[in-house]
Coordinates of C-alpha atoms in Angstrom, one line a residue:
X1 CA -6.7 -14.4 -9.3
X2 CA -3.3 -14.5 -10.9
X3 CA -1.7 -11.5 -12.5
X4 CA -2.2 -12.7 -16.1
X5 CA -5.6 -14.5 -15.7
X6 CA -8.6 -13.2 -17.7
X7 CA -12.2 -13.5 -16.6
X8 CA -15.1 -13.3 -19.1
X9 CA -17.2 -10.4 -17.8
X10 CA -19.8 -10.4 -20.6
X11 CA -22.7 -11.8 -18.4
X12 CA -21.7 -9.7 -15.4
X13 CA -21.7 -6.5 -17.4
X14 CA -25.0 -7.4 -19.1
X15 CA -26.6 -8.0 -15.7
X16 CA -25.2 -4.7 -14.3
X17 CA -26.5 -2.7 -17.3
X18 CA -29.9 -4.3 -16.9
X19 CA -30.1 -3.2 -13.3
X20 CA -29.0 0.4 -14.2
X21 CA -31.6 0.5 -17.0
X22 CA -34.4 -0.4 -14.6
X23 CA -33.6 2.4 -12.2
X24 CA -36.2 5.3 -12.2
X25 CA -34.9 7.5 -13.7
X26 CA -32.4 5.4 -15.6
X27 CA -28.7 5.4 -14.6
X28 CA -26.6 6.1 -17.7
X29 CA -23.2 5.5 -16.2
X30 CA -22.0 3.7 -13.2
X31 CA -18.7 4.5 -11.5
X32 CA -16.9 2.1 -9.2
X33 CA -14.0 4.0 -7.6
X34 CA -13.2 2.1 -4.4
X35 CA -13.8 -1.6 -3.7
X36 CA -14.6 -1.2 0.0
X37 CA -16.2 1.4 2.2
X38 CA -13.1 1.6 4.4
X39 CA -11.0 2.7 1.4
X40 CA -8.4 0.0 2.0
X41 CA -5.8 -0.6 -0.7
X42 CA -6.3 -4.3 -0.1
X43 CA -10.0 -5.0 0.4
X44 CA -11.5 -7.9 2.2
X45 CA -12.6 -10.8 -0.1
X46 CA -16.3 -9.7 0.2
X47 CA -15.4 -6.3 -1.0
X48 CA -13.4 -7.1 -4.1
X49 CA -16.1 -5.5 -6.3
X50 CA -13.8 -4.0 -8.9
X51 CA -12.1 -7.4 -9.4
X52 CA -15.4 -9.1 -9.8
X53 CA -16.9 -6.8 -12.4
X54 CA -13.8 -6.2 -14.4
X55 CA -11.4 -9.1 -13.8
X56 CA -8.7 -6.6 -12.8
X57 CA -7.5 -7.2 -9.2
X58 CA -4.8 -4.5 -8.9
X59 CA -4.9 -2.3 -5.8
X60 CA -5.6 1.0 -7.7
X61 CA -8.2 1.6 -10.4
X62 CA -11.6 3.0 -11.3
X63 CA -14.3 1.2 -13.3
X64 CA -16.7 3.2 -15.5
X65 CA -19.5 1.4 -17.1
X66 CA -21.8 3.0 -19.8
X67 CA -24.6 1.7 -21.9
X68 CA -22.2 0.3 -24.5
X69 CA -18.7 0.5 -23.1
X70 CA -16.6 -0.3 -20.0
X71 CA -13.4 1.5 -19.0
X72 CA -10.8 0.7 -16.5
X73 CA -8.6 3.6 -15.3
X74 CA -5.3 2.7 -13.6
X75 CA -1.8 4.0 -13.2
X76 CA 1.6 2.9 -14.5
X77 CA 2.2 0.2 -11.9
X78 CA -0.6 -1.8 -13.4
X79 CA -0.6 -1.1 -17.2
X80 CA 0.9 -4.5 -18.0
X81 CA -1.2 -6.5 -15.5
X82 CA -4.4 -4.8 -16.5
X83 CA -3.8 -5.4 -20.2
X84 CA -3.5 -9.1 -19.4
X85 CA -6.4 -9.4 -17.0
X86 CA -9.1 -7.3 -18.8
X87 CA -11.2 -9.1 -21.4
X88 CA -12.5 -7.8 -24.7
X89 CA -15.4 -5.9 -22.9
X90 CA -13.0 -3.4 -21.3
X91 CA -10.9 -0.5 -22.5
X92 CA -7.8 0.1 -20.5
X93 CA -7.2 3.8 -19.8
X94 CA -3.6 4.3 -18.9
X95 CA -3.7 7.3 -16.6
X96 CA -0.6 9.5 -16.7
X97 CA 0.1 9.0 -20.4
X98 CA -0.3 11.9 -22.8
X99 CA -3.9 12.5 -24.0
X100 CA -5.3 10.0 -21.5
X101 CA -7.8 11.7 -19.2
X102 CA -8.3 10.9 -15.5
X103 CA -11.6 9.2 -14.7
X104 CA -12.8 12.5 -13.3
X105 CA -12.0 14.3 -16.6
X106 CA -13.5 11.5 -18.6
X107 CA -16.8 11.6 -16.7
X108 CA -17.1 15.4 -16.8
X109 CA -15.8 16.2 -20.3
X110 CA -15.9 13.1 -22.5
X111 CA -19.5 11.9 -21.9
X112 CA -22.6 13.4 -23.5
X113 CA -24.6 16.0 -21.6
X114 CA -27.7 15.2 -19.5
X115 CA -26.4 12.0 -18.0
X116 CA -27.2 10.4 -14.6
X117 CA -24.0 9.1 -13.1
X118 CA -24.6 6.4 -10.5
X119 CA -22.3 5.9 -7.5
X120 CA -22.3 3.9 -4.3
X121 CA -21.9 6.8 -1.7
X122 CA -20.0 4.5 0.6
X123 CA -17.3 4.0 -2.0
X124 CA -16.4 7.6 -3.0
X125 CA -14.9 10.2 -0.8
X126 CA -17.0 13.2 0.0
X127 CA -14.3 15.4 -1.5
X128 CA -14.3 13.5 -4.8
X129 CA -18.1 13.5 -4.9
X130 CA -18.2 17.3 -4.4
X131 CA -15.8 18.1 -7.2
X132 CA -17.5 15.6 -9.5
X133 CA -20.9 17.0 -8.8
X134 CA -19.7 20.5 -9.5
X135 CA -18.1 19.5 -12.9
X136 CA -21.2 17.6 -13.9
X137 CA -23.5 20.6 -13.4
X138 CA -21.7 22.3 -16.2
X139 CA -23.0 19.6 -18.6
X140 CA -26.5 19.4 -17.1
X141 CA -25.6 16.0 -15.7
X142 CA -26.1 14.8 -12.2
X143 CA -24.5 12.5 -9.6
X144 CA -27.0 9.9 -8.2
X145 CA -26.3 8.1 -5.0
X146 CA -27.6 4.5 -5.1
X147 CA -29.1 2.8 -2.0
X148 CA -27.6 -0.6 -3.0
X149 CA -24.5 -1.2 -4.9
X150 CA -25.7 -2.9 -8.2
X151 CA -22.4 -4.9 -8.4
X152 CA -23.3 -6.6 -5.1
X153 CA -26.7 -7.5 -6.7
X154 CA -25.0 -9.0 -9.7
X155 CA -22.5 -10.9 -7.5
X156 CA -25.4 -12.3 -5.5
X157 CA -25.0 -15.5 -3.5
X158 CA -21.5 -16.0 -4.9
X159 CA -20.2 -13.0 -3.0
X160 CA -18.1 -14.2 0.0
X161 CA -19.4 -13.6 3.4
X162 CA -17.8 -10.8 5.4
X163 CA -14.9 -12.1 7.6
X164 CA -15.3 -11.6 11.3
X165 CA -12.1 -12.8 12.9
X166 CA -11.2 -12.2 16.5
X167 CA -9.5 -8.9 17.4
X168 CA -6.4 -8.9 19.7
X169 CA -4.6 -6.4 21.8
X170 CA -1.1 -5.1 20.9
X171 CA 0.8 -4.7 24.2
X172 CA 2.3 -1.3 24.9
X173 CA 5.8 -2.9 25.0
X174 CA 5.4 -3.1 21.2
X175 CA 3.2 -0.1 20.5
X176 CA 5.2 2.3 22.7
X177 CA 2.1 4.4 23.7
X178 CA -1.1 3.4 25.4
X179 CA -4.5 3.9 23.6
X180 CA -5.5 6.3 26.4
X181 CA -2.5 8.5 25.5
X182 CA -3.4 8.4 21.8
X183 CA -7.0 9.3 22.5
X184 CA -5.9 12.3 24.7
X185 CA -3.6 13.5 21.9
X186 CA -6.4 13.2 19.3
X187 CA -8.8 15.2 21.5
X188 CA -6.2 17.9 21.8
X189 CA -6.1 18.1 18.0
X190 CA -9.9 18.2 17.8
X191 CA -10.0 21.1 20.2
X192 CA -7.2 22.9 18.3
X193 CA -9.2 22.5 15.1
X194 CA -12.3 23.8 16.9
X195 CA -14.3 20.6 16.2
X196 CA -16.2 18.4 18.7
X197 CA -15.4 15.0 17.4
X198 CA -14.1 12.8 14.6
X199 CA -15.1 9.8 12.5
X200 CA -12.1 7.4 12.1
X201 CA -12.9 5.3 9.0
X202 CA -9.5 4.0 7.9
X203 CA -8.9 0.5 9.3
X204 CA -5.2 1.0 10.1
X205 CA -6.1 4.3 11.9
X206 CA -8.7 2.5 14.0
X207 CA -6.3 -0.3 14.8
X208 CA -3.5 2.0 15.7
X209 CA -5.6 4.4 17.8
X210 CA -6.9 1.6 20.1
X211 CA -3.7 -0.6 20.0
X212 CA -5.7 -3.4 18.5
X213 CA -5.0 -5.7 15.6
X214 CA -7.0 -8.3 13.6
X215 CA -7.0 -10.5 10.5
X216 CA -10.1 -9.6 8.5
X217 CA -8.0 -8.6 5.5
X218 CA -5.3 -10.8 4.1
X219 CA -1.8 -9.6 4.8
X220 CA -3.0 -6.6 6.8
X221 CA -3.4 -7.0 10.6
X222 CA -6.6 -4.9 10.8
X223 CA -10.3 -5.6 11.4
X224 CA -13.4 -4.2 9.9
X225 CA -14.4 -1.3 12.1
X226 CA -15.1 2.4 12.5
X227 CA -14.6 4.7 15.4
X228 CA -16.2 7.9 16.6
X229 CA -14.3 10.0 19.1
X230 CA -15.8 13.0 20.8
X231 CA -14.2 15.2 23.5
X232 CA -15.6 13.0 26.2
X233 CA -16.4 9.6 24.5
X234 CA -15.0 7.0 22.2
X235 CA -17.2 4.5 20.3
X236 CA -15.8 1.5 18.4
X237 CA -18.1 0.1 15.7
X238 CA -17.2 -3.6 15.3
X239 CA -19.2 -6.8 15.5
X240 CA -19.3 -7.9 19.1
X241 CA -18.4 -11.5 18.3
X242 CA -15.0 -10.3 17.3
X243 CA -14.3 -8.8 20.7
X244 CA -12.7 -11.2 23.2
X245 CA -12.7 -10.7 27.0
X246 CA -9.1 -9.6 27.0
X247 CA -9.8 -7.0 24.4
X248 CA -12.8 -5.7 26.4
X249 CA -10.6 -5.5 29.5
X250 CA -8.0 -3.5 27.5
X251 CA -10.6 -1.1 26.2
X252 CA -12.1 -0.7 29.6
X253 CA -15.2 1.5 30.4
X254 CA -13.9 4.4 28.3
X255 CA -14.7 2.8 25.0
X256 CA -18.2 1.8 24.0
X257 CA -18.8 -1.0 21.5
X258 CA -21.5 -0.6 18.8
X259 CA -22.4 -2.9 15.9
X260 CA -20.3 -2.4 12.8
X261 CA -23.4 -1.8 10.5
X262 CA -24.9 0.9 12.8
X263 CA -22.3 3.6 12.0
X264 CA -24.5 5.7 9.6
X265 CA -27.6 5.6 11.8
X266 CA -25.4 6.5 14.9
X267 CA -23.9 9.5 13.1
X268 CA -27.3 10.8 12.0
X269 CA -28.6 10.6 15.6
X270 CA -25.3 12.0 17.0
X271 CA -25.6 15.0 14.7
X272 CA -28.9 15.9 16.2
X273 CA -27.9 15.1 19.8
X274 CA -24.8 17.3 19.6
X275 CA -26.6 20.0 17.7
X276 CA -24.0 20.1 14.9
X277 CA -23.9 23.1 12.7
X278 CA -21.4 25.1 10.6
X279 CA -20.3 26.6 13.9
X280 CA -20.0 23.3 15.7
X281 CA -18.5 20.8 13.4
X282 CA -17.3 17.2 13.2
X283 CA -13.9 16.3 11.7
X284 CA -13.7 13.9 8.8
X285 CA -10.5 12.7 7.2
X286 CA -9.9 13.3 3.5
X287 CA -10.9 9.7 2.8
X288 CA -14.2 9.8 4.6
X289 CA -17.0 8.5 2.3
X290 CA -19.9 10.5 1.0
X291 CA -22.2 8.2 3.0
X292 CA -20.4 9.2 6.2
X293 CA -20.5 12.9 5.3
X294 CA -24.2 12.7 4.4
X295 CA -24.9 11.0 7.7
X296 CA -23.2 13.6 9.9
X297 CA -24.4 16.4 7.6
X298 CA -22.1 17.8 4.9
X299 CA -22.4 21.3 6.2
X300 CA -21.6 20.1 9.7
X301 CA -18.3 18.5 8.7
X302 CA -14.8 19.8 8.5
X303 CA -12.8 17.7 6.0
X304 CA -9.0 17.8 6.5
X305 CA -6.0 15.4 6.6
X306 CA -6.6 12.9 9.4
X307 CA -4.7 13.8 12.6
X308 CA -4.7 10.1 13.4
X309 CA -2.9 9.3 10.1
X310 CA -0.3 12.1 10.8
X311 CA 0.4 10.8 14.3
X312 CA 0.6 7.1 13.2
X313 CA 3.1 8.0 10.5
X314 CA 5.7 9.2 13.1
X315 CA 7.0 6.2 14.9
X316 CA 8.0 6.4 18.5
X317 CA 11.3 5.0 19.9
X318 CA 9.7 1.6 20.8
X319 CA 8.3 1.2 17.3
X320 CA 11.6 2.3 15.7
X321 CA 13.5 -0.3 17.8
X322 CA 11.0 -2.9 16.6
X323 CA 11.6 -1.9 13.0
X324 CA 15.3 -2.4 13.4
X325 CA 15.1 -5.7 15.1
X326 CA 12.4 -7.2 12.9
X327 CA 14.4 -6.3 9.8
X328 CA 17.4 -8.1 11.1
X329 CA 15.5 -11.3 11.8
X330 CA 13.9 -10.9 8.3
X331 CA 17.3 -10.6 6.8
X332 CA 18.3 -14.0 8.1
X333 CA 15.3 -15.6 6.4
X334 CA 16.1 -13.8 3.2
X335 CA 19.7 -15.0 3.3
X336 CA 18.6 -18.6 3.9
X337 CA 16.1 -18.4 1.1
X338 CA 18.4 -16.9 -1.6
X339 CA 21.2 -19.3 -0.7
X340 CA 18.7 -22.2 -0.9
X341 CA 17.3 -21.0 -4.2
X342 CA 20.7 -20.6 -5.8
X343 CA 21.7 -24.1 -4.7
X344 CA 18.5 -25.6 -6.1
X345 CA 19.0 -23.9 -9.5
X346 CA 22.7 -25.0 -9.6
X347 CA 21.6 -28.6 -9.0
X348 CA 19.2 -28.4 -11.9
X349 CA 16.0 -28.3 -9.9
X350 CA 12.8 -27.1 -11.7
X351 CA 11.2 -24.6 -9.4
X352 CA 8.1 -22.5 -10.2
X353 CA 7.8 -19.0 -9.0
X354 CA 5.1 -19.9 -6.5
X355 CA 7.1 -22.9 -5.1
X356 CA 10.0 -20.6 -4.5
X357 CA 7.8 -18.0 -2.8
X358 CA 6.4 -20.8 -0.5
X359 CA 9.9 -21.7 0.6
X360 CA 10.6 -18.0 1.5
X361 CA 7.3 -18.0 3.5
X362 CA 8.4 -21.1 5.3
X363 CA 11.7 -19.6 6.4
X364 CA 10.0 -16.5 7.6
X365 CA 7.4 -18.5 9.5
X366 CA 10.2 -19.9 11.7
X367 CA 11.1 -16.4 13.0
X368 CA 10.2 -15.0 16.4
X369 CA 7.2 -12.7 16.5
X370 CA 6.1 -13.7 13.0
X371 CA 2.4 -13.1 12.3
X372 CA 2.2 -13.6 8.5
X373 CA 3.2 -12.1 5.2
X374 CA 2.7 -8.3 4.6
X375 CA 1.6 -8.8 1.0
X376 CA 1.6 -11.6 -1.6
X377 CA 5.2 -12.4 -2.6
X378 CA 6.2 -11.1 -6.0
X379 CA 8.4 -14.0 -7.1
X380 CA 9.0 -13.3 -10.8
X381 CA 11.4 -14.5 -13.4
X382 CA 12.3 -12.9 -16.7
X383 CA 9.4 -11.1 -18.4
X384 CA 7.1 -11.5 -15.4
X385 CA 9.5 -9.2 -13.5
X386 CA 8.3 -6.4 -15.7
X387 CA 4.8 -6.7 -14.2
X388 CA 5.3 -4.4 -11.3
X389 CA 2.8 -6.0 -9.0
X390 CA 3.0 -9.6 -10.4
X391 CA 1.6 -12.4 -8.3
X392 CA 2.5 -16.0 -9.4
X393 CA -0.4 -18.5 -9.6
X394 CA 0.3 -21.9 -8.1
X395 CA 0.3 -24.5 -10.8
X396 CA 0.1 -21.9 -13.6
X397 CA 3.3 -19.8 -13.4
X398 CA 6.7 -19.7 -14.9
X399 CA 9.7 -21.9 -13.9
X400 CA 12.6 -19.8 -12.5
X401 CA 15.5 -19.9 -15.0
X402 CA 19.2 -19.3 -14.4
X403 CA 19.5 -17.3 -17.6
X404 CA 16.9 -14.7 -16.6
X405 CA 16.8 -12.0 -14.0
X406 CA 14.8 -13.0 -10.9
X407 CA 12.9 -10.2 -9.0
X408 CA 11.6 -11.0 -5.5
X409 CA 9.6 -8.4 -3.6
X410 CA 8.4 -9.7 -0.3
X411 CA 7.7 -8.8 3.3
X412 CA 6.4 -10.0 6.6
X413 CA 4.3 -8.9 9.5
X414 CA 5.9 -9.2 12.9
X415 CA 4.5 -8.0 16.2
X416 CA 7.3 -5.5 16.4
X417 CA 7.4 -4.3 12.8
X418 CA 6.5 -4.7 9.2
X419 CA 9.0 -5.5 6.5
X420 CA 9.1 -4.9 2.7
X421 CA 12.2 -5.7 0.7
X422 CA 13.0 -6.2 -3.0
X423 CA 16.1 -7.8 -4.4
X424 CA 17.0 -8.6 -8.0
X425 CA 19.3 -11.5 -8.8
X426 CA 20.8 -13.3 -11.8
X427 CA 21.9 -16.9 -11.1
X428 CA 23.7 -17.1 -14.5
X429 CA 25.5 -14.6 -16.5
X430 CA 23.7 -11.2 -16.9
X431 CA 23.9 -9.2 -20.1
X432 CA 25.6 -5.9 -20.3
X433 CA 22.2 -4.2 -20.8
X434 CA 20.9 -5.8 -17.6
X435 CA 24.0 -4.8 -15.6
X436 CA 23.9 -1.2 -16.8
X437 CA 20.2 -0.9 -15.9
X438 CA 20.7 -2.5 -12.6
X439 CA 23.6 -0.2 -11.8
X440 CA 21.5 2.9 -12.7
X441 CA 18.8 1.7 -10.3
X442 CA 21.4 1.1 -7.6
X443 CA 22.8 4.6 -8.0
X444 CA 19.3 6.0 -7.6
X445 CA 18.8 3.9 -4.5
X446 CA 22.1 5.1 -3.0
X447 CA 21.3 8.7 -3.8
X448 CA 18.2 8.5 -1.7
X449 CA 19.8 6.5 1.1
X450 CA 22.6 9.1 1.5
X451 CA 20.5 12.2 1.0
X452 CA 20.6 15.0 3.6
X453 CA 17.7 17.5 3.3
X454 CA 16.1 20.3 5.4
X455 CA 13.0 20.0 7.5
X456 CA 10.0 20.8 5.4
X457 CA 11.1 18.8 2.4
X458 CA 8.5 16.5 0.8
X459 CA 8.9 13.2 -0.9
X460 CA 7.6 14.8 -4.0
X461 CA 10.6 17.2 -4.0
X462 CA 13.2 14.4 -3.6
X463 CA 11.7 11.8 -6.0
X464 CA 13.7 13.1 -9.1
X465 CA 17.0 12.4 -7.2
X466 CA 16.3 8.6 -7.5
X467 CA 15.6 8.9 -11.2
X468 CA 18.6 11.0 -12.3
X469 CA 20.9 8.1 -12.9
X470 CA 18.2 6.4 -15.0
X471 CA 17.4 9.5 -16.9
X472 CA 21.0 9.8 -17.9
X473 CA 20.4 6.6 -19.9
X474 CA 16.9 7.6 -21.1
X475 CA 15.3 5.2 -18.6
X476 CA 12.6 5.6 -15.9
X477 CA 10.0 3.7 -14.0
X478 CA 6.2 4.1 -13.6
X479 CA 5.8 4.0 -9.9
X480 CA 6.7 6.0 -6.9
X481 CA 10.1 5.8 -5.3
X482 CA 8.8 5.1 -1.8
X483 CA 5.7 4.6 0.3
X484 CA 5.2 4.8 4.0
X485 CA 5.3 1.6 6.0
X486 CA 3.1 0.8 9.0
X487 CA 4.3 -0.6 12.3
X488 CA 2.7 -4.1 12.4
X489 CA 0.1 -2.5 10.1
X490 CA -0.4 -1.9 6.4
X491 CA 2.7 -2.3 4.4
X492 CA 1.6 0.8 2.4
X493 CA 0.9 3.7 4.8
X494 CA 0.2 7.4 4.2
X495 CA 0.1 10.2 4.1
X496 CA 3.8 10.6 3.2
X497 CA 5.8 9.0 0.4
X498 CA 8.4 9.6 -2.2
X499 CA 6.9 9.9 -5.7
X500 CA 5.6 12.1 -8.5
X501 CA 2.0 12.1 -7.1
X502 CA 1.3 15.7 -6.2
X503 CA -0.4 14.5 -3.0
X504 CA 3.1 13.7 -1.7
X505 CA 3.9 17.4 -1.8
X506 CA 1.3 18.0 1.0
X507 CA 3.2 16.1 3.7
X508 CA 6.8 16.9 4.6
X509 CA 9.0 14.1 5.6
X510 CA 9.6 14.2 9.4
X511 CA 11.9 12.4 11.8
X512 CA 10.4 9.1 12.9
X513 CA 8.6 8.4 9.6
X514 CA 9.3 5.1 7.8
X515 CA 9.4 4.9 4.1
X516 CA 10.6 2.6 1.4
X517 CA 13.4 3.4 -1.0
X518 CA 12.7 1.4 -4.2
X519 CA 13.7 2.8 -7.6
X520 CA 13.4 0.3 -10.5
X521 CA 13.4 -0.3 -14.2
X522 CA 11.2 -2.6 -16.3
X523 CA 11.7 -3.7 -19.8
X524 CA 8.3 -5.1 -20.9
X525 CA 8.5 -8.6 -22.1
X526 CA 12.1 -9.1 -20.9
X527 CA 12.9 -8.3 -17.2
X528 CA 12.3 -6.2 -14.2
X529 CA 14.8 -4.6 -11.7
X530 CA 14.0 -3.1 -8.3
X531 CA 16.1 -2.6 -5.2
X532 CA 14.1 -1.8 -2.1
X533 CA 15.0 -1.0 1.5
X534 CA 12.9 0.4 4.3
X535 CA 14.4 3.5 5.7
X536 CA 13.7 5.6 8.8
X537 CA 13.7 9.4 8.6
X538 CA 16.0 10.7 11.4
X539 CA 17.6 14.0 12.4
X540 CA 20.9 14.6 10.6
X541 CA 24.0 15.9 12.3
X542 CA 25.4 18.7 10.0
X543 CA 28.3 21.1 10.6
X544 CA 25.9 24.0 9.9
X545 CA 22.2 24.7 10.3
X546 CA 21.3 27.3 7.7
X547 CA 18.0 29.0 8.4
X548 CA 17.7 27.2 11.7
X549 CA 15.6 24.6 9.9
X550 CA 17.3 21.4 11.1
X551 CA 18.2 18.7 8.6
X552 CA 17.1 15.2 8.1
X553 CA 18.6 12.0 6.6
X554 CA 17.7 8.3 6.2
X555 CA 18.7 5.2 8.2
X556 CA 18.3 2.0 6.3
X557 CA 17.0 -1.0 8.3
X558 CA 16.6 -3.6 5.6
X559 CA 19.5 -6.1 5.8
X560 CA 20.0 -8.1 2.6
X561 CA 22.9 -8.2 0.2
X562 CA 22.6 -6.4 -3.2
X563 CA 24.0 -8.7 -5.9
X564 CA 27.4 -7.2 -7.0
X565 CA 27.5 -9.6 -10.0
X566 CA 24.8 -7.4 -11.5
X567 CA 26.8 -4.2 -10.9
X568 CA 28.7 -2.5 -13.8
X569 CA 31.4 -1.3 -11.5
X570 CA 32.9 1.1 -14.0
X571 CA 29.7 3.2 -13.6
X572 CA 30.1 3.6 -9.9
X573 CA 31.7 6.7 -8.3
X574 CA 34.2 6.2 -5.5
X575 CA 31.5 7.3 -3.0
X576 CA 29.0 4.8 -4.4
X577 CA 31.5 2.0 -4.1
X578 CA 32.3 2.9 -0.5
X579 CA 28.5 3.0 0.3
X580 CA 28.0 -0.5 -1.2
X581 CA 30.9 -2.0 0.6
X582 CA 29.9 -0.4 3.9
X583 CA 26.3 -1.6 3.5
X584 CA 27.5 -5.2 2.9
X585 CA 29.8 -5.0 5.9
X586 CA 26.8 -3.9 8.0
X587 CA 24.6 -6.7 6.6
X588 CA 27.2 -9.4 7.3
X589 CA 27.8 -8.1 10.8
X590 CA 24.1 -8.2 11.8
X591 CA 22.9 -11.3 9.9
X592 CA 25.8 -13.7 10.2
X593 CA 25.3 -14.5 13.9
X594 CA 21.7 -15.6 13.1
X595 CA 22.9 -18.2 10.5
X596 CA 25.1 -20.3 12.8
X597 CA 22.9 -23.4 12.1
X598 CA 22.8 -22.9 8.3
X599 CA 26.4 -23.2 6.9
X600 CA 25.1 -22.9 3.3
X601 CA 23.4 -19.5 4.0
X602 CA 26.4 -18.4 6.0
X603 CA 28.8 -19.1 3.2
X604 CA 26.4 -17.5 0.7
X605 CA 26.2 -14.4 2.9
X606 CA 30.0 -14.0 3.2
X607 CA 30.4 -14.3 -0.6
X608 CA 27.6 -11.8 -1.4
X609 CA 28.8 -9.3 1.1
X610 CA 32.4 -9.4 -0.1
X611 CA 33.9 -6.0 -0.9
X612 CA 34.3 -4.9 -4.5

C-alpha cells in the first residue's frame, strides 16, 4: 500500500462490529495495539492486521474500534501519512499534541463506564495489559482476552499465508561470537537475576542469539520463531521445514527444535515441570505478550529489560569492522546513484520516485555481501518529502523535479552490516528558506557527531542538542534524532536511541552501540529535509576524567557527501566548516578507489566533496 492510498474500510468495520456484538457477553470496544505476536516493527504480510482493518500501514499505531467510531492513534512521524491513508470511518488521534490522549488514557478515561474491552492477548504486552486492567477497574470496566482475533476472522481467506522461508547460519567470522558463547552469557544473566529460564520472543533477539538469519519478513533478515532458554537447555520454536541440514549441524545437540505454534502449550507444561512459583521465576522481556505471561503464569514471571537485547546492542569488534566496511561499499553505490540521477535530470529525463529508487537498488545489488534492502526506499520529491516515512507506489507516484528538494532515505542489508542513510539534494536552485532550514539541520547533525559525553548519559539527555539550531529559528521535527541499528538485523534496534521518548532515558549509551544521527525538518505540502549517518559509540580520549566516569564520543561510518549547494555558509561557525570539509575529505578518500570504473560518479564525488 502506498503512503497516500486510501482503502474503504466500511465493510470490514461492519463485519468486525458484528463479531464483537455476537460475543457473550458483548465486546464494547476492540483494541488492536500490535500487528504481530512477535511485536515486530515490520510485521510479516500475514500479520498486517492494523493495515487491513484501518488502511494505515505505518509501523507504529493503535486501532480502537467502538460501536460507532474508530480511532487510530499514532505519533508525529505518521501524522501526514495517516491523514492520507485513513478513510472517513476513522478519526486520527495525533499522540503528542496538546489535549490528545494516548490510547491508554483514551480507553481508561474517555469511554463510558461498564465497558468490556476486547484484546488479542498475543498482541499486547503483559505490562500494558496489567496497567490497562488496573485503570479500567476504576471505571467498572474490564479487559477481555479473546481466543481468536476477530480481525483475522474478517480477513478470512484473503489473509496471506504465513511465510516459511529457509533459515541460514551466520558464520562466526561475521558474527564475532559463537551461539554457544551467547547462550552461556545469557545463562549467567539468568542466574544473576535469580531466574531459571527465559522466553525470547523478539525475532531479532532469537536470530542474534543462535547466529541464524532468515527472510520471513521483508527487509528484515529474521524468521518467525521463539526460543526458551533454561539453565541447562535451549529450545527453538520454528517450523521444521525451515531448518536445513547445515542449520541443524550448526545448532548441534544442545538446541532442541519444536513447532512454532507449540510455544504456549510448551510453556504451560514447562511451568508445571519446573515447579515455577514466586520464588522460582522465569524471565520475560518487557515486550513479552500477555499470552506468553499467562502460559508461564503471571505470578511466576519476572518482567524486565531483555538481557539478550542489551547484549545484542553492544557490537563486538568483528561486527564494528563489518559496519565500517559495509558502509564504505554502500557509499560507492550511493555515489553512483546520485551522479546518475543528476545526469538523468540534467538531460531532461522524466523519472518517477519509484523508478529512481529501483536504480539505487540495482547499484546496491552489485555490491559484495549484499542480501537485500533494509527498508523500503524513501525516494521523495517536493511535498512528498514532508511525509516522514513516505513510500512511492510504482506507477502512481510523483516525477522527480529539478526545482524541488529531493529526499532519499535508504539502506541495505549486508552479511557484515546494515546501512541506513538519508541525503537531501536540490538539482536546481534552492530557495533561501530551503538553504537556511537545511543548514540548521546540518548544524544539529554536526553537534551530535562531535559530541563528547560521560558514561551513563542517555539518548534522551542529548536529543535537545540536535534540535538547538532548529529551535533558534522556531523549527523542529516530529521524530527521534536516532535509533539503534542492528548488525545484519533490523534497521531499527533497541533498547537505546536518541529522542524525546522517555523510554530512551532508561538505557545509557555505551561503547559499541550503533545509532543513527538524523535530525530533520519538514514543511508540510512543500519539502522535507533530513541528514542521516550511522554512528558507533566509542570511548573518547579526553585530557581529564572528572569523576572517573570515562567519556564517550561518536564515530560516523556512513560515507556519502552532504550537498554544500544547500548550505547557507554564513550560518556556519568556523568549527562547523572544518567538520564539513574534513568529512568530505574522508568520504572522497574512502569512496573514490571504488569508483574507478565509473568516471561520471568519480567526477561527481570530487565535485561534491570539494572544500568550502
